[in-house]
Amino acid sequence: MQRVLVTGAGGQIGSELTPILRKRHGTSGVVATDIRRPGAASAFADGPFEIVDVRDRERIRSLVADLRIDTIYHMAAILSATGEANPRLAWEVNVGGWANVLEAAREFSVGRVFCPSSIAVFGPETPRDPAPQLTVLRPTTMYGLSKVTGELVGDYYVHRYGLDIRGLRYPGIISSEAPPGGGTTDYAVDIFYQAIQAEQYTCFVRPDTVLPMMYMPDCIKATLALMDADFGRLSRHCDYNVAGMSFSAAELAAEIRKHIPSFVCEYAPDFRQAIADSWPLCLDDSLARGDWDWRPAYDLATMTADMVRRLKLRFGK
Ligand code: NAD
Ligand code: AKB
């Protein structure tokens, strides 16, 4: 039986990924960890959980050794907006935490490790439409530069120590279960909650702001497809571009209005506008498509219809 460790399991992605990993590997085979304990209603409250701060190297070491972990999904991170409020914390968690996970993986010969990267690796000097796979990586946020560092050090461990480490540059992830954790693309989730509960939303980016986005089912699908792919087919390791959809904030509001005609969206850009402006409009993901058969299932219309349906059910609307 595989022994799987998930860091940051309580976050937007981890809280949906962990139950799916438990269906695949068995509930007791997947150890969820975070700095916060999940509530009793959490989707992964049914299995093993440990409080783990990824900055604690000894804690990671002993957990990987004692539980004989052979696969790690390293989801713990500080995202872009929170990272700009506290750049040092972002560096310590995103780079220091990742270094601790890599060292434990090396020392105890962990078979496979997943670590997400982000569209935040790109910066204003990157071609924006689309951002190529191999291109200029000069981000302007601490989050972005921690993710570039993470990609490079992950690739180093593949080539230097022969580890099997895999990573995707996720676009902004849209989902209906757990709230997003302090990023710039959070507006594309918040807008649904406000549209359904209040029929009004004040968006923190301009209406013409276009960003790459992806619906959670595609995020999980891409993650598992990359982790299942034959190592020999992979031409990249820690930095695959993956695309889902791209739209402007105004296009998203218009799509939501097809389901909630009275919805009103206003715009009051804040410091996150500059972060959004430094990221690309869309990604060239042809290597992911060729190497491990990546195809997204959701576009703006199908994602919006599903989000509205789920949240209306949740809020009894
Ligand atoms: P999130 O902020 O929702 O969750 C991150 C989790 O990490 C939280 O539960 C938090 O409690 C935990 N955490 C924070 N500091 C920690 C520490 N010191 N030790 C242990 N845990 C700690 O983030 P997410 O959206 O679930 O993102 C997961 C991964 O995907 C991250 O690497 C993120 O950079 C990446 N990513 C996410 C998106 C997105 O839109 N959600 C886009 C691109 C990349
Ligand atoms: C953020 O906005 O910080 C994240 C990301 C795109 O990495 N959602």
mmCIF file of C-alpha atoms and ligand atoms in Angstrom:
data_model
loop_
_atom_site.group_PDB
_atom_site.id
_atom_site.type_symbol
_atom_site.label_atom_id
_atom_site.label_comp_id
_atom_site.label_asym_id
_atom_site.label_seq_id
_atom_site.Cartn_x
_atom_site.Cartn_y
_atom_site.Cartn_z
ATOM 1 C CA MET A 1 0.000 0.000 0.000
ATOM 2 C CA GLN A 2 1.239 3.503 -0.810
ATOM 3 C CA ARG A 3 1.862 5.839 2.150
ATOM 4 C CA VAL A 4 0.993 9.387 1.091
ATOM 5 C CA LEU A 5 1.723 12.655 2.928
ATOM 6 C CA VAL A 6 -0.170 15.862 2.077
ATOM 7 C CA THR A 7 1.133 19.177 3.433
ATOM 8 C CA GLY A 8 -1.191 22.202 3.482
ATOM 9 C CA ALA A 9 -4.109 19.749 3.293
ATOM 10 C CA GLY A 10 -6.564 22.266 4.750
ATOM 11 C CA GLY A 11 -6.148 24.767 1.911
ATOM 12 C CA GLN A 12 -8.276 25.464 -1.154
ATOM 13 C CA ILE A 13 -6.701 22.669 -3.220
ATOM 14 C CA GLY A 14 -5.522 20.289 -0.475
ATOM 15 C CA SER A 15 -8.988 20.030 1.060
ATOM 16 C CA GLU A 16 -10.395 18.708 -2.252
ATOM 17 C CA LEU A 17 -7.328 16.698 -3.273
ATOM 18 C CA THR A 18 -6.997 14.799 0.029
ATOM 19 C CA PRO A 19 -10.394 13.026 -0.084
ATOM 20 C CA ILE A 20 -9.698 11.991 -3.698
ATOM 21 C CA LEU A 21 -6.276 10.611 -2.732
ATOM 22 C CA ARG A 22 -7.976 8.694 0.093
ATOM 23 C CA LYS A 23 -10.391 7.125 -2.402
ATOM 24 C CA ARG A 24 -7.371 6.003 -4.458
ATOM 25 C CA HIS A 25 -5.004 4.875 -1.709
ATOM 26 C CA GLY A 26 -7.310 4.122 1.242
ATOM 27 C CA THR A 27 -8.217 6.470 4.089
ATOM 28 C CA SER A 28 -5.436 5.334 6.436
ATOM 29 C CA GLY A 29 -2.847 5.478 3.646
ATOM 30 C CA VAL A 30 -3.091 9.268 3.258
ATOM 31 C CA VAL A 31 -1.829 11.438 6.131
ATOM 32 C CA ALA A 32 -3.180 14.986 5.931
ATOM 33 C CA THR A 33 -1.137 17.744 7.603
ATOM 34 C CA ASP A 34 -1.489 21.496 8.081
ATOM 35 C CA ILE A 35 -0.750 24.150 10.677
ATOM 36 C CA ARG A 36 -4.499 24.289 11.425
ATOM 37 C CA ARG A 37 -6.659 21.353 12.507
ATOM 38 C CA PRO A 38 -9.635 20.753 10.150
ATOM 39 C CA GLY A 39 -13.156 21.259 11.497
ATOM 40 C CA ALA A 40 -15.282 18.173 12.184
ATOM 41 C CA ALA A 41 -17.227 18.855 8.960
ATOM 42 C CA SER A 42 -14.090 18.926 6.806
ATOM 43 C CA ALA A 43 -13.994 16.514 3.868
ATOM 44 C CA PHE A 44 -10.826 14.896 5.239
ATOM 45 C CA ALA A 45 -11.704 14.761 8.955
ATOM 46 C CA ASP A 46 -12.274 10.998 8.565
ATOM 47 C CA GLY A 47 -8.593 9.976 8.376
ATOM 48 C CA PRO A 48 -5.154 10.552 9.873
ATOM 49 C CA PHE A 49 -4.224 14.194 10.489
ATOM 50 C CA GLU A 50 -1.095 15.752 12.002
ATOM 51 C CA ILE A 51 -0.306 19.358 12.837
ATOM 52 C CA VAL A 52 2.877 20.087 10.858
ATOM 53 C CA ASP A 53 4.622 23.379 10.166
ATOM 54 C CA VAL A 54 6.683 22.773 7.025
ATOM 55 C CA ARG A 55 9.345 25.157 8.369
ATOM 56 C CA ASP A 56 10.105 22.555 11.076
ATOM 57 C CA ARG A 57 12.720 20.383 9.396
ATOM 58 C CA GLU A 58 12.924 17.766 12.174
ATOM 59 C CA ARG A 59 9.140 17.347 12.228
ATOM 60 C CA ILE A 60 9.043 16.701 8.461
ATOM 61 C CA ARG A 61 12.023 14.327 8.712
ATOM 62 C CA SER A 62 10.576 12.218 11.493
ATOM 63 C CA LEU A 63 7.105 12.087 9.932
ATOM 64 C CA VAL A 64 8.461 10.888 6.573
ATOM 65 C CA ALA A 65 10.723 8.322 8.278
ATOM 66 C CA ASP A 66 8.293 7.054 10.948
ATOM 67 C CA LEU A 67 5.323 6.713 8.595
ATOM 68 C CA ARG A 68 7.490 5.278 5.776
ATOM 69 C CA ILE A 69 6.058 7.846 3.356
ATOM 70 C CA ASP A 70 6.596 7.064 -0.323
ATOM 71 C CA THR A 71 4.608 9.868 -1.999
ATOM 72 C CA ILE A 72 4.308 13.534 -0.991
ATOM 73 C CA TYR A 73 1.877 16.195 -2.229
ATOM 74 C CA HIS A 74 3.409 19.414 -0.949
ATOM 75 C CA MET A 75 0.540 21.947 -0.988
ATOM 76 C CA ALA A 76 1.562 24.206 1.933
ATOM 77 C CA ALA A 77 2.357 27.747 0.782
ATOM 78 C CA ILE A 78 1.776 31.457 1.280
ATOM 79 C CA LEU A 79 0.054 32.903 -1.821
ATOM 80 C CA SER A 80 0.680 36.137 -3.701
ATOM 81 C CA ALA A 81 -1.377 38.756 -1.839
ATOM 82 C CA THR A 82 -0.538 37.418 1.637
ATOM 83 C CA GLY A 83 3.060 37.072 0.487
ATOM 84 C CA GLU A 84 3.248 40.777 -0.390
ATOM 85 C CA ALA A 85 1.904 41.611 3.094
ATOM 86 C CA ASN A 86 4.572 39.386 4.665
ATOM 87 C CA PRO A 87 7.387 38.640 2.175
ATOM 88 C CA ARG A 88 9.674 37.067 4.751
ATOM 89 C CA LEU A 89 6.999 34.573 5.806
ATOM 90 C CA ALA A 90 6.398 33.735 2.123
ATOM 91 C CA TRP A 91 10.109 33.036 1.630
ATOM 92 C CA GLU A 92 10.392 30.933 4.791
ATOM 93 C CA VAL A 93 7.313 28.804 4.080
ATOM 94 C CA ASN A 94 7.599 28.519 0.293
ATOM 95 C CA VAL A 95 11.367 28.099 -0.039
ATOM 96 C CA GLY A 96 12.383 26.890 3.437
ATOM 97 C CA GLY A 97 9.416 24.511 3.726
ATOM 98 C CA TRP A 98 10.050 23.091 0.246
ATOM 99 C CA ALA A 99 13.763 22.620 1.050
ATOM 100 C CA ASN A 100 12.761 20.637 4.174
ATOM 101 C CA VAL A 101 10.425 18.404 2.160
ATOM 102 C CA LEU A 102 13.081 17.845 -0.526
ATOM 103 C CA GLU A 103 15.736 16.937 2.031
ATOM 104 C CA ALA A 104 13.424 14.440 3.757
ATOM 105 C CA ALA A 105 12.532 12.984 0.343
ATOM 106 C CA ARG A 106 16.227 12.587 -0.469
ATOM 107 C CA GLU A 107 17.235 11.188 2.909
ATOM 108 C CA PHE A 108 14.411 8.619 3.065
ATOM 109 C CA SER A 109 14.202 7.837 -0.691
ATOM 110 C CA VAL A 110 10.593 8.988 -1.144
ATOM 111 C CA GLY A 111 9.391 7.571 -4.469
ATOM 112 C CA ARG A 112 7.499 10.557 -5.923
ATOM 113 C CA VAL A 113 6.885 14.165 -4.873
ATOM 114 C CA PHE A 114 4.421 16.739 -6.244
ATOM 115 C CA CYS A 115 4.931 20.473 -5.679
ATOM 116 C CA PRO A 116 2.718 23.026 -7.430
ATOM 117 C CA SER A 117 4.210 26.043 -9.094
ATOM 118 C CA SER A 118 2.126 28.939 -10.398
ATOM 119 C CA ILE A 119 1.564 31.460 -13.182
ATOM 120 C CA ALA A 120 3.196 33.785 -10.619
ATOM 121 C CA VAL A 121 6.630 32.635 -11.905
ATOM 122 C CA PHE A 122 6.054 34.930 -14.888
ATOM 123 C CA GLY A 123 6.680 38.658 -14.752
ATOM 124 C CA PRO A 124 6.209 41.794 -16.828
ATOM 125 C CA GLU A 125 9.073 40.847 -19.176
ATOM 126 C CA THR A 126 7.473 37.471 -20.071
ATOM 127 C CA PRO A 127 5.516 37.301 -23.364
ATOM 128 C CA ARG A 128 1.867 37.433 -22.221
ATOM 129 C CA ASP A 129 -0.188 35.878 -25.001
ATOM 130 C CA PRO A 130 0.673 33.104 -24.531
ATOM 131 C CA ALA A 131 3.401 32.666 -21.897
ATOM 132 C CA PRO A 132 5.725 30.055 -23.424
ATOM 133 C CA GLN A 133 6.956 27.012 -21.499
ATOM 134 C CA LEU A 134 10.586 28.149 -21.619
ATOM 135 C CA THR A 135 10.758 31.896 -21.192
ATOM 136 C CA VAL A 136 11.908 34.862 -19.098
ATOM 137 C CA LEU A 137 11.146 34.243 -15.392
ATOM 138 C CA ARG A 138 11.557 37.574 -13.602
ATOM 139 C CA PRO A 139 8.489 37.887 -11.316
ATOM 140 C CA THR A 140 7.925 40.990 -9.207
ATOM 141 C CA THR A 141 6.267 39.330 -6.172
ATOM 142 C CA MET A 142 7.964 37.415 -3.353
ATOM 143 C CA TYR A 143 5.476 34.597 -4.025
ATOM 144 C CA GLY A 144 6.553 34.473 -7.674
ATOM 145 C CA LEU A 145 10.225 34.439 -6.939
ATOM 146 C CA SER A 146 9.747 31.754 -4.274
ATOM 147 C CA LYS A 147 7.972 29.649 -6.917
ATOM 148 C CA VAL A 148 10.774 30.149 -9.490
ATOM 149 C CA THR A 149 13.244 29.088 -6.790
ATOM 150 C CA GLY A 150 11.044 26.079 -5.996
ATOM 151 C CA GLU A 151 10.977 24.957 -9.636
ATOM 152 C CA LEU A 152 14.743 25.279 -9.975
ATOM 153 C CA VAL A 153 15.636 23.533 -6.724
ATOM 154 C CA GLY A 154 13.134 20.753 -7.482
ATOM 155 C CA ASP A 155 14.748 20.175 -10.885
ATOM 156 C CA TYR A 156 18.156 20.199 -9.149
ATOM 157 C CA TYR A 157 17.087 17.312 -6.888
ATOM 158 C CA VAL A 158 15.859 15.368 -9.941
ATOM 159 C CA HIS A 159 19.166 15.743 -11.774
ATOM 160 C CA ARG A 160 21.560 15.679 -8.804
ATOM 161 C CA TYR A 161 19.940 12.963 -6.645
ATOM 162 C CA GLY A 162 17.717 11.086 -9.110
ATOM 163 C CA LEU A 163 14.466 11.879 -7.261
ATOM 164 C CA ASP A 164 11.114 11.813 -9.073
ATOM 165 C CA ILE A 165 9.672 15.295 -8.506
ATOM 166 C CA ARG A 166 6.820 16.744 -10.528
ATOM 167 C CA GLY A 167 5.129 20.128 -10.650
ATOM 168 C CA LEU A 168 2.584 22.201 -12.558
ATOM 169 C CA ARG A 169 2.286 25.933 -13.033
ATOM 170 C CA TYR A 170 -1.329 26.157 -11.884
ATOM 171 C CA PRO A 171 -3.420 29.080 -13.159
ATOM 172 C CA GLY A 172 -5.845 30.721 -10.685
ATOM 173 C CA ILE A 173 -7.985 27.893 -9.304
ATOM 174 C CA ILE A 174 -11.761 28.360 -9.029
ATOM 175 C CA SER A 175 -13.694 26.139 -6.637
ATOM 176 C CA SER A 176 -16.818 25.958 -4.503
ATOM 177 C CA GLU A 177 -15.703 23.958 -1.433
ATOM 178 C CA ALA A 178 -12.893 25.716 0.516
ATOM 179 C CA PRO A 179 -12.254 29.458 0.170
ATOM 180 C CA PRO A 180 -9.035 30.578 -1.557
ATOM 181 C CA GLY A 181 -6.100 31.420 0.691
ATOM 182 C CA GLY A 182 -4.918 34.962 -0.047
ATOM 183 C CA GLY A 183 -4.082 35.171 -3.745
ATOM 184 C CA THR A 184 -4.664 37.638 -6.564
ATOM 185 C CA THR A 185 -6.993 35.339 -8.508
ATOM 186 C CA ASP A 186 -9.282 35.021 -5.436
ATOM 187 C CA TYR A 187 -11.673 37.540 -6.980
ATOM 188 C CA ALA A 188 -12.804 34.846 -9.440
ATOM 189 C CA VAL A 189 -14.048 32.744 -6.493
ATOM 190 C CA ASP A 190 -15.301 35.555 -4.209
ATOM 191 C CA ILE A 191 -17.476 36.923 -7.036
ATOM 192 C CA PHE A 192 -19.592 33.730 -7.051
ATOM 193 C CA TYR A 193 -20.221 33.792 -3.279
ATOM 194 C CA GLN A 194 -21.234 37.452 -3.384
ATOM 195 C CA ALA A 195 -23.338 37.053 -6.544
ATOM 196 C CA ILE A 196 -25.331 34.259 -4.923
ATOM 197 C CA GLN A 197 -25.603 35.706 -1.416
ATOM 198 C CA ALA A 198 -25.858 39.461 -2.106
ATOM 199 C CA GLU A 199 -26.292 39.831 -5.920
ATOM 200 C CA GLN A 200 -23.532 42.460 -5.720
ATOM 201 C CA TYR A 201 -19.724 42.307 -5.785
ATOM 202 C CA THR A 202 -16.953 44.884 -5.674
ATOM 203 C CA CYS A 203 -14.090 43.425 -7.668
ATOM 204 C CA PHE A 204 -10.480 44.269 -6.735
ATOM 205 C CA VAL A 205 -9.180 44.146 -10.319
ATOM 206 C CA ARG A 206 -10.237 46.237 -13.350
ATOM 207 C CA PRO A 207 -12.982 44.833 -15.631
ATOM 208 C CA ASP A 208 -10.505 44.351 -18.526
ATOM 209 C CA THR A 209 -8.074 42.233 -16.427
ATOM 210 C CA VAL A 210 -7.533 38.891 -18.160
ATOM 211 C CA LEU A 211 -5.844 35.995 -16.322
ATOM 212 C CA PRO A 212 -5.397 32.243 -16.845
ATOM 213 C CA MET A 213 -7.829 30.270 -14.653
ATOM 214 C CA MET A 214 -8.815 26.641 -14.102
ATOM 215 C CA TYR A 215 -11.783 24.905 -12.474
ATOM 216 C CA MET A 216 -10.968 22.619 -9.533
ATOM 217 C CA PRO A 217 -11.961 19.335 -11.254
ATOM 218 C CA ASP A 218 -9.408 20.129 -13.982
ATOM 219 C CA CYS A 219 -6.810 21.095 -11.354
ATOM 220 C CA ILE A 220 -7.215 17.698 -9.639
ATOM 221 C CA LYS A 221 -7.267 15.913 -13.006
ATOM 222 C CA ALA A 222 -4.020 17.589 -14.135
ATOM 223 C CA THR A 223 -2.331 16.850 -10.798
ATOM 224 C CA LEU A 224 -3.201 13.160 -10.846
ATOM 225 C CA ALA A 225 -2.443 12.773 -14.572
ATOM 226 C CA LEU A 226 1.028 14.232 -14.109
ATOM 227 C CA MET A 227 1.651 12.045 -11.032
ATOM 228 C CA ASP A 228 0.476 8.938 -12.947
ATOM 229 C CA ALA A 229 2.506 9.650 -16.111
ATOM 230 C CA ASP A 230 5.461 7.429 -17.044
ATOM 231 C CA PHE A 231 8.646 9.165 -15.918
ATOM 232 C CA GLY A 232 10.201 8.399 -19.316
ATOM 233 C CA ARG A 233 7.581 10.522 -21.120
ATOM 234 C CA LEU A 234 8.317 13.654 -19.090
ATOM 235 C CA SER A 235 10.412 16.263 -20.863
ATOM 236 C CA ARG A 236 9.975 18.658 -17.897
ATOM 237 C CA HIS A 237 9.853 18.020 -14.158
ATOM 238 C CA CYS A 238 8.781 20.830 -11.806
ATOM 239 C CA ASP A 239 7.427 23.455 -14.195
ATOM 240 C CA TYR A 240 4.784 22.244 -16.674
ATOM 241 C CA ASN A 241 2.521 25.029 -18.011
ATOM 242 C CA VAL A 242 -1.141 23.912 -17.830
ATOM 243 C CA ALA A 243 -4.003 25.987 -19.217
ATOM 244 C CA GLY A 244 -7.707 25.818 -18.461
ATOM 245 C CA MET A 245 -9.456 28.991 -19.608
ATOM 246 C CA SER A 246 -8.760 32.741 -19.773
ATOM 247 C CA PHE A 247 -11.300 35.521 -19.294
ATOM 248 C CA SER A 248 -11.554 39.105 -18.111
ATOM 249 C CA ALA A 249 -13.288 40.058 -14.853
ATOM 250 C CA ALA A 250 -16.061 41.704 -16.917
ATOM 251 C CA GLU A 251 -16.542 38.540 -18.990
ATOM 252 C CA LEU A 252 -16.872 36.498 -15.787
ATOM 253 C CA ALA A 253 -19.443 38.939 -14.375
ATOM 254 C CA ALA A 254 -21.411 38.773 -17.654
ATOM 255 C CA GLU A 255 -21.381 34.967 -17.572
ATOM 256 C CA ILE A 256 -22.655 34.956 -13.971
ATOM 257 C CA ARG A 257 -25.401 37.400 -14.996
ATOM 258 C CA LYS A 258 -26.758 34.749 -17.404
ATOM 259 C CA HIS A 259 -27.700 32.772 -14.255
ATOM 260 C CA ILE A 260 -28.390 35.692 -11.869
ATOM 261 C CA PRO A 261 -29.746 38.556 -14.058
ATOM 262 C CA SER A 262 -29.913 41.045 -11.164
ATOM 263 C CA PHE A 263 -26.184 40.604 -10.326
ATOM 264 C CA VAL A 264 -24.268 43.907 -10.241
ATOM 265 C CA CYS A 265 -20.457 43.992 -10.342
ATOM 266 C CA GLU A 266 -18.512 47.137 -9.462
ATOM 267 C CA TYR A 267 -14.768 47.629 -9.668
ATOM 268 C CA ALA A 268 -12.353 49.116 -7.087
ATOM 269 C CA PRO A 269 -8.839 47.957 -8.032
ATOM 270 C CA ASP A 270 -6.374 47.695 -5.134
ATOM 271 C CA PHE A 271 -2.709 46.593 -4.794
ATOM 272 C CA ARG A 272 -3.569 43.225 -6.378
ATOM 273 C CA GLN A 273 -4.126 44.960 -9.739
ATOM 274 C CA ALA A 274 -0.360 45.438 -10.154
ATOM 275 C CA ILE A 275 0.216 41.744 -9.411
ATOM 276 C CA ALA A 276 -2.431 40.712 -11.955
ATOM 277 C CA ASP A 277 -0.933 43.083 -14.543
ATOM 278 C CA SER A 278 2.453 41.358 -14.162
ATOM 279 C CA TRP A 279 1.007 37.920 -15.057
ATOM 280 C CA PRO A 280 0.234 36.527 -18.533
ATOM 281 C CA LEU A 281 -3.150 36.406 -20.268
ATOM 282 C CA CYS A 282 -2.844 32.723 -21.149
ATOM 283 C CA LEU A 283 -0.326 29.870 -21.269
ATOM 284 C CA ASP A 284 1.173 27.666 -23.964
ATOM 285 C CA ASP A 285 0.638 24.181 -22.485
ATOM 286 C CA SER A 286 1.552 22.170 -25.600
ATOM 287 C CA LEU A 287 4.250 20.183 -23.746
ATOM 288 C CA ALA A 288 1.739 19.030 -21.098
ATOM 289 C CA ARG A 289 -0.670 18.089 -23.902
ATOM 290 C CA GLY A 290 2.034 16.118 -25.731
ATOM 291 C CA ASP A 291 3.895 14.547 -22.800
ATOM 292 C CA TRP A 292 0.997 13.335 -20.630
ATOM 293 C CA ASP A 293 -2.117 13.980 -22.748
ATOM 294 C CA TRP A 294 -3.400 17.014 -20.816
ATOM 295 C CA ARG A 295 -6.841 18.339 -21.930
ATOM 296 C CA PRO A 296 -9.020 20.588 -19.729
ATOM 297 C CA ALA A 297 -12.714 19.704 -19.537
ATOM 298 C CA TYR A 298 -14.158 23.054 -18.382
ATOM 299 C CA ASP A 299 -14.508 26.430 -20.106
ATOM 300 C CA LEU A 300 -15.959 29.689 -18.771
ATOM 301 C CA ALA A 301 -19.583 28.708 -19.488
ATOM 302 C CA THR A 302 -19.467 25.167 -18.042
ATOM 303 C CA MET A 303 -17.415 26.225 -14.997
ATOM 304 C CA THR A 304 -19.797 29.115 -14.219
ATOM 305 C CA ALA A 305 -22.912 26.948 -14.569
ATOM 306 C CA ASP A 306 -21.447 24.345 -12.182
ATOM 307 C CA MET A 307 -20.231 26.920 -9.609
ATOM 308 C CA VAL A 308 -23.637 28.655 -9.545
ATOM 309 C CA ARG A 309 -25.488 25.340 -9.224
ATOM 310 C CA ARG A 310 -23.283 24.141 -6.345
ATOM 311 C CA LEU A 311 -23.336 27.398 -4.397
ATOM 312 C CA LYS A 312 -27.107 27.889 -4.844
ATOM 313 C CA LEU A 313 -27.586 24.410 -3.363
ATOM 314 C CA ARG A 314 -25.190 25.214 -0.490
ATOM 315 C CA PHE A 315 -26.909 28.511 0.376
ATOM 316 C CA GLY A 316 -30.451 27.281 -0.278
ATOM 317 C CA LYS A 317 -31.059 29.849 -3.081
HETATM 318 P P1 NAD B 1 -4.145 27.809 0.399
HETATM 319 O O1 NAD B 1 -3.571 29.090 0.873
HETATM 320 O O2 NAD B 1 -5.610 27.682 0.256
HETATM 321 O O3 NAD B 1 -3.643 26.616 1.320
HETATM 322 C C1 NAD B 1 -2.335 26.531 1.771
HETATM 323 C C2 NAD B 1 -2.342 25.767 3.079
HETATM 324 O O4 NAD B 1 -1.011 25.797 3.583
HETATM 325 C C3 NAD B 1 -3.272 26.373 4.136
HETATM 326 O O5 NAD B 1 -4.179 25.405 4.615
HETATM 327 C C4 NAD B 1 -2.307 26.842 5.228
HETATM 328 O O6 NAD B 1 -2.828 26.656 6.548
HETATM 329 C C5 NAD B 1 -1.105 25.936 4.978
HETATM 330 N N1 NAD B 1 0.132 26.519 5.494
HETATM 331 C C6 NAD B 1 0.517 27.811 5.515
HETATM 332 N N2 NAD B 1 1.703 27.935 6.133
HETATM 333 C C7 NAD B 1 2.078 26.685 6.500
HETATM 334 C C8 NAD B 1 3.203 26.161 7.180
HETATM 335 N N3 NAD B 1 4.178 26.959 7.636
HETATM 336 N N4 NAD B 1 3.280 24.823 7.382
HETATM 337 C C9 NAD B 1 2.273 24.013 6.950
HETATM 338 N N5 NAD B 1 1.178 24.456 6.318
HETATM 339 C C10 NAD B 1 1.078 25.783 6.097
HETATM 340 O O7 NAD B 1 -3.397 27.450 -0.977
HETATM 341 P P2 NAD B 1 -3.920 26.537 -2.170
HETATM 342 O O8 NAD B 1 -4.671 27.409 -3.071
HETATM 343 O O9 NAD B 1 -4.546 25.315 -1.650
HETATM 344 O O10 NAD B 1 -2.527 26.239 -2.866
HETATM 345 C C11 NAD B 1 -1.871 24.987 -2.793
HETATM 346 C C12 NAD B 1 -0.626 25.080 -3.655
HETATM 347 O O11 NAD B 1 -1.024 25.388 -5.009
HETATM 348 C C13 NAD B 1 0.354 26.174 -3.242
HETATM 349 O O12 NAD B 1 1.664 25.747 -3.505
HETATM 350 C C14 NAD B 1 0.015 27.308 -4.179
HETATM 351 O O13 NAD B 1 1.113 28.153 -4.384
HETATM 352 C C15 NAD B 1 -0.333 26.553 -5.425
HETATM 353 N N6 NAD B 1 -1.172 27.313 -6.340
HETATM 354 C C16 NAD B 1 -2.461 27.612 -6.004
HETATM 355 C C17 NAD B 1 -3.232 28.339 -6.887
HETATM 356 C C18 NAD B 1 -4.645 28.700 -6.584
HETATM 357 O O14 NAD B 1 -5.257 29.476 -7.335
HETATM 358 N N7 NAD B 1 -5.258 28.155 -5.533
HETATM 359 C C19 NAD B 1 -2.689 28.769 -8.115
HETATM 360 C C20 NAD B 1 -1.377 28.480 -8.391
HETATM 361 C C21 NAD B 1 -0.627 27.727 -7.510
HETATM 362 C C1 AKB B 2 -2.499 33.651 -6.418
HETATM 363 O O1 AKB B 2 -3.288 34.437 -6.969
HETATM 364 O O2 AKB B 2 -1.579 33.997 -5.668
HETATM 365 C C2 AKB B 2 -2.637 32.182 -6.729
HETATM 366 C C3 AKB B 2 -1.768 31.820 -7.882
HETATM 367 C C4 AKB B 2 -2.199 32.150 -9.247
HETATM 368 O O3 AKB B 2 -0.711 31.288 -7.689
HETATM 369 N N1 AKB B 2 -4.010 31.893 -6.970
#
